[in-house]
PDB file of C-alpha atoms in Angstrom:
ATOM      1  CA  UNK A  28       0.000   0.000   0.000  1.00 65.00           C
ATOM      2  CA  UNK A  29       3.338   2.392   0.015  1.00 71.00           C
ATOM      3  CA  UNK A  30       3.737   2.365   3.189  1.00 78.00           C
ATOM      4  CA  UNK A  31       6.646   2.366   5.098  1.00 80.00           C
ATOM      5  CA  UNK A  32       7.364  -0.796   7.424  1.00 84.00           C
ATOM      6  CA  UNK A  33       7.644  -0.504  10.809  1.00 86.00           C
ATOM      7  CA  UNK A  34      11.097  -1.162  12.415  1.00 86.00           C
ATOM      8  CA  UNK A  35      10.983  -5.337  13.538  1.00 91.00           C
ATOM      9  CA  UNK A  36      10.927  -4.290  17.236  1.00 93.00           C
ATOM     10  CA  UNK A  37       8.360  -1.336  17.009  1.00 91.00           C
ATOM     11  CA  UNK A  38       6.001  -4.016  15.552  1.00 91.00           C
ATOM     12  CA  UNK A  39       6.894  -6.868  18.007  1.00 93.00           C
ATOM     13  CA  UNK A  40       5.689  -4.053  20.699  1.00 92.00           C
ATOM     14  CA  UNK A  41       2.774  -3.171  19.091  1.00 91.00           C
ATOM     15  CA  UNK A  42       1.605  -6.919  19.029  1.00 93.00           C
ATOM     16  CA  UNK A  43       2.402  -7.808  22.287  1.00 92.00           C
ATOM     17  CA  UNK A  44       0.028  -4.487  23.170  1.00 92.00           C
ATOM     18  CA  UNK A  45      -2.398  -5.905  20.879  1.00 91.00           C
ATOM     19  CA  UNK A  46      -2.450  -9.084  23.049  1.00 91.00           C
ATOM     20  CA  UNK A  47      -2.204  -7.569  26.756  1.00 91.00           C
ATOM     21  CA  UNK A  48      -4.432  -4.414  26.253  1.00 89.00           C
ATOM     22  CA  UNK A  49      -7.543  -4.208  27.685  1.00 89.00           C
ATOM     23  CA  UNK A  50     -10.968  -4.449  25.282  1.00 84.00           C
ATOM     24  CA  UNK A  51     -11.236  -0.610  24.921  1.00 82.00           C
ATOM     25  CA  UNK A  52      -7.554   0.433  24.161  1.00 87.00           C
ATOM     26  CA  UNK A  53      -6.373   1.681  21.182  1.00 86.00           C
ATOM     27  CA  UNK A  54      -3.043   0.371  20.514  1.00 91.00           C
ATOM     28  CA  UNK A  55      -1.375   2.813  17.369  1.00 89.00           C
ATOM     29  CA  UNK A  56       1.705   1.898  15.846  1.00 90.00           C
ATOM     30  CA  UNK A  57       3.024   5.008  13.629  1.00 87.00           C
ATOM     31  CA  UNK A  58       4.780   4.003  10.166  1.00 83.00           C
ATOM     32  CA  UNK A  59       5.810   7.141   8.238  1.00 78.00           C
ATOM     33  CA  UNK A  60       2.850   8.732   6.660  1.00 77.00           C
ATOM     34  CA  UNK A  61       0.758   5.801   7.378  1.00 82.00           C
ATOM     35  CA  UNK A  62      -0.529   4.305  11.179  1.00 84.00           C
ATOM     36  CA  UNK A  63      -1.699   0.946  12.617  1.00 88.00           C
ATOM     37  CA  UNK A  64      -4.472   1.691  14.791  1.00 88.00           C
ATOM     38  CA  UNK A  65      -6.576  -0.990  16.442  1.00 90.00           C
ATOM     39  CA  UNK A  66     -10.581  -0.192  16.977  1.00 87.00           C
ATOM     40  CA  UNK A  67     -12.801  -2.690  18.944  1.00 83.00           C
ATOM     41  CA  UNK A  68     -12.150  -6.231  16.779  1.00 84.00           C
ATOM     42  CA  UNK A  69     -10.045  -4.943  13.985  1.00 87.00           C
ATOM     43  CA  UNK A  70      -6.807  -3.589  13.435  1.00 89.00           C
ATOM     44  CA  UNK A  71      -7.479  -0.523  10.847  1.00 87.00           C
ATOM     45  CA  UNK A  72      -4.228   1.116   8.551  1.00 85.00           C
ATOM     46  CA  UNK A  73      -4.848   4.508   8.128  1.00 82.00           C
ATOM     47  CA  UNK A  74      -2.921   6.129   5.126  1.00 75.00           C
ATOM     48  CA  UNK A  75      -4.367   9.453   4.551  1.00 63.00           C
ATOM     49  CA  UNK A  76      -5.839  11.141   7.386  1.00 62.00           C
ATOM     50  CA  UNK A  77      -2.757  13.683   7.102  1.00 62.00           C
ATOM     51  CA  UNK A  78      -4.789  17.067   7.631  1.00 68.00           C
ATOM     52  CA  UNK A  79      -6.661  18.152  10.410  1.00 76.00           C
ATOM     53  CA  UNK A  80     -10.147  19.519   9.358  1.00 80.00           C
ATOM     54  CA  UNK A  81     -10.216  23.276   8.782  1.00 83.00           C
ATOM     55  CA  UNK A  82     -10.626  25.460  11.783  1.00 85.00           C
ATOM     56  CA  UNK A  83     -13.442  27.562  10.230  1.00 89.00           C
ATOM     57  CA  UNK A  84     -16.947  26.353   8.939  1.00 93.00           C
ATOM     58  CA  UNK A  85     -17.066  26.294   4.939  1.00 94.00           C
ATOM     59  CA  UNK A  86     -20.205  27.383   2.716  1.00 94.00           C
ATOM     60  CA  UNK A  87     -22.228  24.627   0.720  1.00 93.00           C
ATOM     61  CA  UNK A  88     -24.516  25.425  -2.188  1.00 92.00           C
ATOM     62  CA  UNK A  89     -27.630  22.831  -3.246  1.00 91.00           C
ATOM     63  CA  UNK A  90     -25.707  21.072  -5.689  1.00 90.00           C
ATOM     64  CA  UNK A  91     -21.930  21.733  -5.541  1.00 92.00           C
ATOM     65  CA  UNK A  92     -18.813  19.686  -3.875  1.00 94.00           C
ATOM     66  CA  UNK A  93     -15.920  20.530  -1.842  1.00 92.00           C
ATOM     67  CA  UNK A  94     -12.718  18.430  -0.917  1.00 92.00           C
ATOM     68  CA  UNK A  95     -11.609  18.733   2.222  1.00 90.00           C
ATOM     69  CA  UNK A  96      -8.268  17.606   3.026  1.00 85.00           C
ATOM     70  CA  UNK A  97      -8.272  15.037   6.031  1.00 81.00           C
ATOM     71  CA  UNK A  98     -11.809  14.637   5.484  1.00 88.00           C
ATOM     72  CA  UNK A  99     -13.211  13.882   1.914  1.00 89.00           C
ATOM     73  CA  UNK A 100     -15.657  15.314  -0.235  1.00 93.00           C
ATOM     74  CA  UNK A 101     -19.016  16.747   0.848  1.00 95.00           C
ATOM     75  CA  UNK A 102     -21.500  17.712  -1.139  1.00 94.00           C
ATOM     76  CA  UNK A 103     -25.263  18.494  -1.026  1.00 92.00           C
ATOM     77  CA  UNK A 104     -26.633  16.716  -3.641  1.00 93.00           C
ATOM     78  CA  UNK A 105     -30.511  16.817  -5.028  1.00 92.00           C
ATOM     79  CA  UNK A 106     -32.559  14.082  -3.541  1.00 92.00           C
ATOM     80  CA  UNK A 107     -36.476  12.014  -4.951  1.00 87.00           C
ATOM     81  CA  UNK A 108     -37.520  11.779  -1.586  1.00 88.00           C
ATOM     82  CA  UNK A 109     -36.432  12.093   1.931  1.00 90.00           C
ATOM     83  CA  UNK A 110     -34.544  15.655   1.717  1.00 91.00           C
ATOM     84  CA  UNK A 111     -33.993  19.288   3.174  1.00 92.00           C
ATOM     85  CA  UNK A 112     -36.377  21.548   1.445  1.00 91.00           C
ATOM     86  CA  UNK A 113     -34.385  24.730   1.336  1.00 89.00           C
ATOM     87  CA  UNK A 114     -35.541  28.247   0.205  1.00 86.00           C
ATOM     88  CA  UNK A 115     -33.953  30.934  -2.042  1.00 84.00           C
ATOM     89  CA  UNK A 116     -31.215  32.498   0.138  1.00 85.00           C
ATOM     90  CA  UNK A 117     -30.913  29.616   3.060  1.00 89.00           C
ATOM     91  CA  UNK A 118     -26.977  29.556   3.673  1.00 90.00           C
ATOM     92  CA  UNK A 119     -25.976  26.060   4.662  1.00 94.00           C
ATOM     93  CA  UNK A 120     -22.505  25.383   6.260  1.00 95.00           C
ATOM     94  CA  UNK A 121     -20.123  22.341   6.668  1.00 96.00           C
ATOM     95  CA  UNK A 122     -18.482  22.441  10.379  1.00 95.00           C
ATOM     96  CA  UNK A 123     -16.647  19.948  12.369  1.00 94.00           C
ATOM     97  CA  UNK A 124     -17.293  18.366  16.135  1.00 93.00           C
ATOM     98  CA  UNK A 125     -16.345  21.119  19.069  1.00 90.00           C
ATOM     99  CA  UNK A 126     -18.028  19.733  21.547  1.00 89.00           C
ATOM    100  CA  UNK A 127     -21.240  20.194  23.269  1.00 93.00           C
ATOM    101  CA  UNK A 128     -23.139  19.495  20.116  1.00 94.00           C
ATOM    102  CA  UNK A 129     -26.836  18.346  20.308  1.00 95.00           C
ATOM    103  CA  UNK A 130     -28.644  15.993  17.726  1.00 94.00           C
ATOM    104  CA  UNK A 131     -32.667  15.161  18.202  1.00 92.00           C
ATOM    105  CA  UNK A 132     -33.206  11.462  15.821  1.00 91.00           C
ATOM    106  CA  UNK A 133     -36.463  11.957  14.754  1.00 85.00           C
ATOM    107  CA  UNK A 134     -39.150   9.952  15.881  1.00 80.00           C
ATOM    108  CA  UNK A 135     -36.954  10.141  19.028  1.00 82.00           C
ATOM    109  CA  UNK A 136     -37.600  12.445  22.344  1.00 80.00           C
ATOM    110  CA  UNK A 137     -34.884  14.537  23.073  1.00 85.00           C
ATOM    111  CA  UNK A 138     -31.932  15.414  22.228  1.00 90.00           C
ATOM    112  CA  UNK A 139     -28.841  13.023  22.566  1.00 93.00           C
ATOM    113  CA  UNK A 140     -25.041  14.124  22.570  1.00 95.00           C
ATOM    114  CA  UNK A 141     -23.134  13.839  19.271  1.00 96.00           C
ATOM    115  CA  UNK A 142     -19.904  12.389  21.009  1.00 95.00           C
ATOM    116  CA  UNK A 143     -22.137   9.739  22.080  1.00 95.00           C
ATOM    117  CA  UNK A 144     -24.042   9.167  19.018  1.00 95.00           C
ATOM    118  CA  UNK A 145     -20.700   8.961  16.931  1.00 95.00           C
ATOM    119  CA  UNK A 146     -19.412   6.172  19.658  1.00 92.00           C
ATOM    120  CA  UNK A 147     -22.848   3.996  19.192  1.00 92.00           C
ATOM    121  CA  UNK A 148     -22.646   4.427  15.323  1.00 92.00           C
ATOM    122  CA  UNK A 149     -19.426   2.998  15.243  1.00 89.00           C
ATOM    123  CA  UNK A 150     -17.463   5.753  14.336  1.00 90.00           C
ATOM    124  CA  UNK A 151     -13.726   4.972  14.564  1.00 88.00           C
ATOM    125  CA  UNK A 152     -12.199   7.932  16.913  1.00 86.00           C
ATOM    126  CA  UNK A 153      -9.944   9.108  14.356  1.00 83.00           C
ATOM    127  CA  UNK A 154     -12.923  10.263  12.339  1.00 87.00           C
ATOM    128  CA  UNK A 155     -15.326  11.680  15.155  1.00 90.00           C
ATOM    129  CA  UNK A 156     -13.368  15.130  14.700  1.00 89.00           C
ATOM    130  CA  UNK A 157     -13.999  14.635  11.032  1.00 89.00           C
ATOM    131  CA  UNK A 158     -17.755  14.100  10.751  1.00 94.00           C
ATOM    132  CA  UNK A 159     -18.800  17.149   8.247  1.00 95.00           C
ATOM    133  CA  UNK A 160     -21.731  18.746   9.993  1.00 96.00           C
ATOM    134  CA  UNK A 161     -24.305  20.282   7.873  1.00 96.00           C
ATOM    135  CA  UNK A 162     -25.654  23.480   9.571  1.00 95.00           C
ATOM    136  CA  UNK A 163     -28.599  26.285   8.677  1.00 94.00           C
ATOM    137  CA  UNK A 164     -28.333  29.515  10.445  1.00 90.00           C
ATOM    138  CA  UNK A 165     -27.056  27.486  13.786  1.00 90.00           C
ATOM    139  CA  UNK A 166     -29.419  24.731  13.715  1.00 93.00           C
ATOM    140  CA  UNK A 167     -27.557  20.685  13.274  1.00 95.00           C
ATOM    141  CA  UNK A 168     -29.509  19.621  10.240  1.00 95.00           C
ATOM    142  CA  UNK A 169     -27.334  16.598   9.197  1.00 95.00           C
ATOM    143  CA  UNK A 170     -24.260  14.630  10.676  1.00 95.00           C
ATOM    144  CA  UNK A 171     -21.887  13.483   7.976  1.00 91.00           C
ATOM    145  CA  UNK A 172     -24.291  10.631   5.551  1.00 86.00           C
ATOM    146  CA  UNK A 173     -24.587   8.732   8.754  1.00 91.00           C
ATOM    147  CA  UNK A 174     -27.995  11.095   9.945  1.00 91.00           C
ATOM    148  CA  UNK A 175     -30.204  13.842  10.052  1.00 92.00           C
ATOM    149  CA  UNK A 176     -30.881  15.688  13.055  1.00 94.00           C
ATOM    150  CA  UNK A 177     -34.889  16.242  13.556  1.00 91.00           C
ATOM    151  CA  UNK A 178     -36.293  19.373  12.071  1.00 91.00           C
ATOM    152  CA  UNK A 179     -39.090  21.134  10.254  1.00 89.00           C
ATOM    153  CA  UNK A 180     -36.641  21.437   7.226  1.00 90.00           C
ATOM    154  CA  UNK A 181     -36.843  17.786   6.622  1.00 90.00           C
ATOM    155  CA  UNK A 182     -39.645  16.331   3.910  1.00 89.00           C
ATOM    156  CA  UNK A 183     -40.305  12.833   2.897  1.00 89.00           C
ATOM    157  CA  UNK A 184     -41.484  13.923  -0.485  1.00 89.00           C
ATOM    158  CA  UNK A 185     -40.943  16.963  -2.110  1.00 85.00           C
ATOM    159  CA  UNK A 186     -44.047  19.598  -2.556  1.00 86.00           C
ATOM    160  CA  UNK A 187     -44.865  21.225  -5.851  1.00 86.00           C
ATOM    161  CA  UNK A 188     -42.067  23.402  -7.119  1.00 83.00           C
ATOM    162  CA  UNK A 189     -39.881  22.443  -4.402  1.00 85.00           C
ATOM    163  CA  UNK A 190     -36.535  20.049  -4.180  1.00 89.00           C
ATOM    164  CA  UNK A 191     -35.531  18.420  -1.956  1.00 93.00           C
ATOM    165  CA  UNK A 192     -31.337  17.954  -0.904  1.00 93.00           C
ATOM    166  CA  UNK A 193     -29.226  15.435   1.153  1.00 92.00           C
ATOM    167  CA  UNK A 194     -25.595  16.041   2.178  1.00 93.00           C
ATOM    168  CA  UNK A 195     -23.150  13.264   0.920  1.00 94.00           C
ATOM    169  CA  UNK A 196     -20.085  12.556   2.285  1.00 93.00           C
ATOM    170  CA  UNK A 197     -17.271  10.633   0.592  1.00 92.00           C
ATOM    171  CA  UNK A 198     -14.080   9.513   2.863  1.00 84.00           C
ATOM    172  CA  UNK A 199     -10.483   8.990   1.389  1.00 75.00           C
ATOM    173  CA  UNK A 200     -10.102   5.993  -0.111  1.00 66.00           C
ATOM    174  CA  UNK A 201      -7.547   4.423   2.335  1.00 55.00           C
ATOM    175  CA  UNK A 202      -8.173   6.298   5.414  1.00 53.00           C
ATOM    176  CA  UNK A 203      -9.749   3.522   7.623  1.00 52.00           C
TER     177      UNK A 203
END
């Protein structure tokens, strides 16, 4: 895969730590640009998680892309069914985790913590920082492709004249 390999006893430490860890340790074994990284049953390589995300929040238009690096591609792309209805002038916005954020599921009461969402969903930790959030005027409408956040923007068919969007989100290929 190009990556460098690890130096004989580097590795030999890293697999005795995969044996005596407990269940929820993370053993990571760093090789060049590229990283071992174990995640519940499965030992993941991670080759190009290189960037962190960017510190400010970026602008998405109904129907465009953007390429992140360290994160992917997002993109808001139009949708038959099940979609945000938007309105001429709505400004959407692609942000990453801070902390403290707040999704409601729908058909679920109350709001539930997006660290701990992101842990039930499986979401391996080197990602949770990388989840593109999709945001109009403050309000969590959509976390990454993994779910939408309940709110009156959300249609299950689209009205006359209207059409309906869902934010898509493409990961590096190689990046666990």
């Amino acid at each position: 895969r190009g990556c460098q390999a690890p130096d004989h006893a580097a590795l030999a430490e890293f697999v005795r730590q995969l044996r005596m860890a407990a269940i929820d340790a993370n053993p990571r074994l760093l090789c060049g640009s590229c990283c071992l990284q174990r995640y519940r049953d499965a030992v993941y390589l991670i080759t190009n998680i290189i960037a962190p995300p960017p510190a400010a929040s970026l602008d998405l238009a109904p129907g465009t892309s953007c390429a992140v690096p360290g994160v992917g591609t997002v993109s808001l792309q139009r949708a038959a069914s099940d979609g945000l209805r938007l309105t001429p002038g709505d400004r959407l916005t692609i942000s990453w985790r801070q902390g403290g954020e707040r999704c409601r599921l729908p058909g679920c009461g109350g709001s539930r913590s997006l660290k701990k969402l992101l842990q039930e969903w499986d979401v391996p930790p080197w990602w949770r920082d990388r989840v593109p959030l999709l945001y109009l005027e403050g309000e969590l409408l959509a976390v990454g492709g993994l779910a939408c956040c309940a709110s009156s923007r959300w249609r299950t068919a689209a009205r006359e004249g209207e059409q309906l969007w869902n934010l898509s989100w493409e990961r590096p290929v190689g990046a666990g």
